[in-house]
């Protein structure tokens, strides 16, 4: 009886572990998707800024009634920039940066007690 109980508890343990891993890989997939989204948005930004530049130049050469179009494009571009920023913040939340040495800023390996670079004690 004890033996059977142990097995079912172990199975539950593994189940929890698997759930954790699934959650983790789900997050990684999410981060990959967000990175892809960012690269798309960055391309849109480059295109917009190029278009804004062209419109400004045409305005400079005397073409009229471009101000509204420039304004619209600038607004849209700012929106895209904010979306990129939001996505970056979400990625940051899902993938926190590893701890760094307070003295020299070197990234610390997990569980490090001393900085591998300058030797500063970092564990409390
Ligand atoms: Zn250090």
Coordinates of N, CA and C and ligand atoms in Angstrom, one line a residue:
X1 N 0.8 -1.2 0.0 CA 0.0 0.0 0.0 C 0.9 1.3 0.0
X2 N 1.9 1.3 0.9 CA 2.8 2.4 1.0 C 3.5 2.6 -0.3
X3 N 3.9 1.5 -0.9 CA 4.6 1.5 -2.2 C 3.8 2.2 -3.3
X4 N 2.5 1.8 -3.3 CA 1.6 2.4 -4.3 C 1.4 3.9 -4.1
X5 N 1.3 4.2 -2.8 CA 1.1 5.7 -2.5 C 2.3 6.5 -3.0
X6 N 3.5 5.9 -2.7 CA 4.7 6.6 -3.1 C 4.8 6.9 -4.6
X7 N 4.4 5.8 -5.4 CA 4.4 6.0 -6.8 C 3.4 7.1 -7.3
X8 N 2.2 7.1 -6.7 CA 1.3 8.1 -7.2 C 1.7 9.5 -6.8
X9 N 2.4 9.6 -5.6 CA 2.9 10.9 -5.3 C 4.0 11.4 -6.2
X10 N 4.9 10.4 -6.5 CA 5.9 10.7 -7.5 C 5.4 11.2 -8.8
X11 N 4.3 10.5 -9.2 CA 3.7 10.8 -10.5 C 3.2 12.2 -10.5
X12 N 2.6 12.6 -9.3 CA 2.1 13.9 -9.2 C 3.2 15.0 -9.3
X13 N 4.3 14.6 -8.6 CA 5.5 15.5 -8.6 C 6.0 15.7 -10.1
X14 N 6.1 14.7 -10.8 CA 6.5 14.8 -12.2 C 5.5 15.6 -13.0
X15 N 4.2 15.4 -12.7 CA 3.2 16.2 -13.4 C 3.4 17.6 -13.1
X16 N 3.7 18.0 -11.9 CA 3.9 19.4 -11.6 C 5.1 20.0 -12.3
X17 N 6.1 19.2 -12.4 CA 7.4 19.6 -13.1 C 7.1 19.8 -14.5
X18 N 6.3 18.8 -15.1 CA 6.0 18.9 -16.5 C 5.2 20.2 -16.8
X19 N 4.3 20.5 -15.9 CA 3.4 21.7 -16.0 C 4.3 22.9 -16.0
X20 N 5.3 22.9 -15.1 CA 6.2 24.0 -15.0 C 7.0 24.2 -16.3
X21 N 7.5 23.1 -16.8 CA 8.2 23.2 -18.1 C 7.4 23.7 -19.2
X22 N 6.1 23.1 -19.3 CA 5.2 23.6 -20.3 C 5.0 25.1 -20.2
X23 N 4.8 25.6 -19.0 CA 4.5 27.0 -18.8 C 5.8 27.8 -19.3
X24 N 6.9 27.3 -18.9 CA 8.2 27.9 -19.3 C 8.4 28.0 -20.8
X25 N 8.1 26.8 -21.5 CA 8.3 26.8 -22.9 C 7.2 27.7 -23.6
X26 N 6.0 27.7 -23.0 CA 5.0 28.6 -23.5 C 5.4 30.0 -23.4
X27 N 6.1 30.4 -22.3 CA 6.6 31.8 -22.2 C 7.7 32.1 -23.2
X28 N 8.6 31.1 -23.4 CA 9.6 31.3 -24.4 C 9.1 31.4 -25.8
X29 N 8.0 30.7 -26.1 CA 7.4 30.8 -27.4 C 6.8 32.2 -27.6
X30 N 6.2 32.6 -26.4 CA 5.6 34.0 -26.4 C 6.7 35.0 -26.7
X31 N 7.8 34.9 -26.0 CA 8.9 35.8 -26.2 C 9.4 35.8 -27.7
X32 N 9.5 34.6 -28.3 CA 9.9 34.5 -29.7 C 8.9 35.3 -30.6
X33 N 7.6 35.1 -30.3 CA 6.6 35.7 -31.0 C 6.7 37.3 -30.9
X34 N 6.9 37.7 -29.7 CA 7.0 39.1 -29.4 C 8.2 39.7 -30.1
X35 N 9.3 39.0 -30.1 CA 10.5 39.5 -30.8 C 10.3 39.6 -32.3
X36 N 9.5 38.6 -32.8 CA 9.2 38.7 -34.2 C 8.3 39.9 -34.5
X37 N 7.4 40.1 -33.6 CA 6.5 41.3 -33.7 C 7.3 42.6 -33.7
X38 N 8.2 42.6 -32.8 CA 9.1 43.8 -32.7 C 9.8 44.1 -34.0
X39 N 10.4 43.0 -34.6 CA 11.1 43.2 -35.8 C 10.2 43.7 -37.0
X40 N 9.0 43.2 -37.0 CA 8.0 43.7 -38.0 C 7.8 45.2 -37.7
X41 N 7.5 45.6 -36.5 CA 7.2 46.9 -36.1 C 8.4 47.9 -36.4
X42 N 9.6 47.4 -36.2 CA 10.8 48.2 -36.5 C 10.9 48.5 -38.0
X43 N 10.5 47.5 -38.8 CA 10.5 47.7 -40.2 C 9.5 48.8 -40.6
X44 N 8.3 48.7 -40.0 CA 7.3 49.7 -40.3 C 7.8 51.1 -39.9
X45 N 8.5 51.2 -38.7 CA 9.1 52.4 -38.3 C 10.1 53.0 -39.3
X46 N 11.0 52.2 -39.8 CA 12.0 52.6 -40.8 C 11.2 53.1 -42.0
X47 N 10.2 52.4 -42.5 CA 9.5 52.8 -43.6 C 8.8 54.2 -43.4
X48 N 8.1 54.3 -42.2 CA 7.4 55.5 -41.9 C 8.4 56.7 -41.8
X49 N 9.5 56.5 -41.2 CA 10.5 57.6 -41.0 C 11.0 58.0 -42.4
X50 N 11.2 57.1 -43.2 CA 11.7 57.4 -44.6 C 10.6 58.2 -45.3
X51 N 9.4 57.8 -45.2 CA 8.2 58.5 -45.8 C 8.1 59.9 -45.2
X52 N 8.3 60.0 -43.9 CA 8.2 61.4 -43.3 C 9.3 62.3 -43.9
X53 N 10.5 61.7 -44.0 CA 11.7 62.4 -44.5 C 11.4 62.9 -45.9
X54 N 10.8 62.0 -46.7 CA 10.5 62.4 -48.1 C 9.4 63.6 -48.2
X55 N 8.4 63.4 -47.3 CA 7.4 64.4 -47.2 C 7.9 65.8 -46.8
X56 N 8.8 65.7 -45.8 CA 9.5 67.0 -45.3 C 10.2 67.6 -46.4
X57 N 11.0 66.8 -47.2 CA 11.8 67.4 -48.3 C 10.9 68.0 -49.4
X58 N 9.8 67.3 -49.7 CA 8.9 67.9 -50.6 C 8.3 69.2 -50.1
X59 N 8.0 69.2 -48.8 CA 7.5 70.5 -48.2 C 8.5 71.6 -48.3
X60 N 9.7 71.2 -48.0 CA 10.9 72.1 -48.1 C 11.0 72.7 -49.5
X61 N 10.7 71.9 -50.5 CA 10.8 72.3 -51.9 C 9.6 73.2 -52.4
X62 N 8.7 73.3 -51.5 CA 7.5 74.2 -51.7 C 6.2 73.5 -52.0
X63 N 6.2 72.2 -51.9 CA 4.9 71.5 -52.1 C 4.0 71.9 -50.9
X64 N 2.8 72.1 -51.2 CA 1.9 72.5 -50.1 C 1.0 71.4 -49.6
X65 N 0.3 71.7 -48.5 CA -0.7 70.8 -47.9 C -0.1 69.4 -47.6
X66 N 1.2 69.4 -47.1 CA 1.8 68.1 -46.7 C 1.8 68.0 -45.2
X67 N 1.6 69.2 -44.5 CA 1.7 69.2 -43.1 C 0.8 68.2 -42.4
X68 N -0.4 68.1 -42.8 CA -1.4 67.2 -42.2 C -0.9 65.7 -42.3
X69 N -0.4 65.4 -43.5 CA 0.1 64.0 -43.8 C 1.3 63.7 -43.0
X70 N 2.2 64.7 -42.9 CA 3.4 64.5 -42.0 C 3.0 64.3 -40.6
X71 N 2.1 65.1 -40.1 CA 1.6 65.0 -38.7 C 1.0 63.6 -38.5
X72 N 0.1 63.2 -39.4 CA -0.5 61.8 -39.3 C 0.5 60.7 -39.2
X73 N 1.5 60.8 -40.1 CA 2.5 59.8 -40.2 C 3.4 59.8 -38.9
X74 N 3.7 61.0 -38.4 CA 4.4 61.1 -37.1 C 3.7 60.5 -36.0
X75 N 2.4 60.8 -35.9 CA 1.5 60.2 -34.9 C 1.5 58.7 -34.9
X76 N 1.3 58.2 -36.2 CA 1.3 56.7 -36.4 C 2.6 56.1 -35.9
X77 N 3.7 56.7 -36.3 CA 5.1 56.2 -36.0 C 5.3 56.2 -34.5
X78 N 4.8 57.2 -33.8 CA 5.0 57.3 -32.4 C 4.2 56.1 -31.7
X79 N 3.0 55.8 -32.3 CA 2.2 54.7 -31.8 C 3.0 53.4 -32.0
X80 N 3.6 53.2 -33.1 CA 4.4 52.0 -33.4 C 5.6 51.9 -32.4
X81 N 6.2 53.0 -32.2 CA 7.3 53.1 -31.2 C 6.9 52.7 -29.8
X82 N 5.7 53.1 -29.4 CA 5.2 52.8 -28.1 C 4.8 51.3 -28.0
X83 N 4.3 50.8 -29.1 CA 4.0 49.3 -29.1 C 5.3 48.5 -29.0
X84 N 6.4 48.9 -29.6 CA 7.7 48.3 -29.5 C 8.1 48.3 -28.1
X85 N 8.0 49.5 -27.5 CA 8.4 49.6 -26.1 C 7.6 48.7 -25.1
X86 N 6.3 48.6 -25.4 CA 5.5 47.7 -24.5 C 5.9 46.3 -24.7
X87 N 6.1 45.9 -25.9 CA 6.6 44.5 -26.2 C 7.9 44.2 -25.5
X88 N 8.8 45.2 -25.5 CA 10.1 45.0 -24.9 C 10.0 44.8 -23.4
X89 N 9.0 45.6 -22.8 CA 8.8 45.5 -21.4 C 8.2 44.2 -21.0
X90 N 7.3 43.7 -21.9 CA 6.7 42.3 -21.6 C 7.8 41.3 -21.6
X91 N 8.7 41.4 -22.6 CA 9.8 40.4 -22.7 C 10.7 40.5 -21.5
X92 N 11.0 41.7 -21.1 CA 11.8 41.9 -19.9 C 11.2 41.2 -18.6
X93 N 9.8 41.3 -18.6 CA 9.1 40.7 -17.4 C 9.2 39.1 -17.5
X94 N 9.1 38.6 -18.7 CA 9.2 37.1 -18.8 C 10.6 36.6 -18.7
X95 N 11.5 37.4 -19.1 CA 12.9 36.9 -19.0 C 13.8 37.9 -18.2
X96 N 13.7 37.9 -16.9 CA 14.4 38.8 -16.1 C 15.9 38.6 -16.4
X97 N 16.6 39.7 -16.4 CA 18.1 39.6 -16.6 C 18.7 38.9 -15.4
X98 N 19.8 38.2 -15.7 CA 20.5 37.5 -14.6 C 21.1 38.6 -13.6
X99 N 21.3 38.2 -12.4 CA 21.9 39.2 -11.4 C 23.3 39.7 -11.9
X100 N 23.6 40.9 -11.5 CA 24.9 41.4 -11.9 C 25.7 41.8 -10.6
X101 N 27.0 41.8 -10.7 CA 27.8 42.2 -9.6 C 27.6 43.7 -9.3
X102 N 27.3 44.1 -8.0 CA 27.0 45.5 -7.7 C 28.3 46.4 -7.9
X103 N 29.4 45.8 -7.9 CA 30.7 46.6 -8.0 C 31.1 46.8 -9.5
X104 N 31.2 45.7 -10.2 CA 31.7 45.8 -11.6 C 30.7 45.6 -12.7
X105 N 29.5 45.1 -12.3 CA 28.4 44.9 -13.3 C 28.5 43.6 -14.1
X106 N 29.5 42.7 -13.8 CA 29.6 41.5 -14.5 C 28.4 40.6 -14.2
X107 N 27.9 39.9 -15.2 CA 26.8 39.0 -15.0 C 27.2 37.8 -14.1
X108 N 26.3 37.5 -13.1 CA 26.7 36.5 -12.2 C 26.1 35.1 -12.5
X109 N 26.9 34.0 -12.5 CA 26.2 32.7 -12.7 C 25.3 32.4 -11.6
X110 N 24.3 31.6 -11.8 CA 23.3 31.3 -10.8 C 23.9 30.7 -9.6
X111 N 23.5 31.3 -8.4 CA 24.0 30.8 -7.1 C 25.4 31.2 -6.8
X112 N 26.0 32.2 -7.5 CA 27.3 32.6 -7.2 C 27.4 33.3 -5.9
X113 N 28.5 33.1 -5.1 CA 28.7 33.8 -3.9 C 29.6 34.9 -4.0
X114 N 30.5 34.8 -5.0 CA 31.5 35.9 -5.3 C 31.4 36.2 -6.8
X115 N 31.7 37.4 -7.1 CA 31.8 37.8 -8.5 C 33.0 37.1 -9.2
X116 N 32.8 36.5 -10.3 CA 33.9 35.7 -11.0 C 34.9 36.7 -11.5
X117 N 34.6 37.9 -11.7 CA 35.5 38.9 -12.3 C 36.3 39.7 -11.2
X118 N 35.6 40.3 -10.3 CA 36.4 41.1 -9.3 C 36.4 40.6 -7.9
X119 N 35.7 39.5 -7.7 CA 35.8 38.8 -6.4 C 35.0 39.4 -5.3
X120 N 34.2 40.4 -5.6 CA 33.3 40.9 -4.6 C 32.3 39.9 -4.1
X121 N 32.1 39.9 -2.8 CA 31.1 38.9 -2.2 C 29.7 39.4 -2.6
X122 N 28.9 38.5 -3.2 CA 27.6 39.0 -3.6 C 26.5 38.2 -2.9
X123 N 26.7 37.1 -2.3 CA 25.7 36.4 -1.7 C 25.4 36.9 -0.3
X124 N 24.1 36.9 0.1 CA 23.8 37.4 1.4 C 23.8 36.3 2.4
Ligands
LIG1 ZN1 32.4 42.2 -9.9

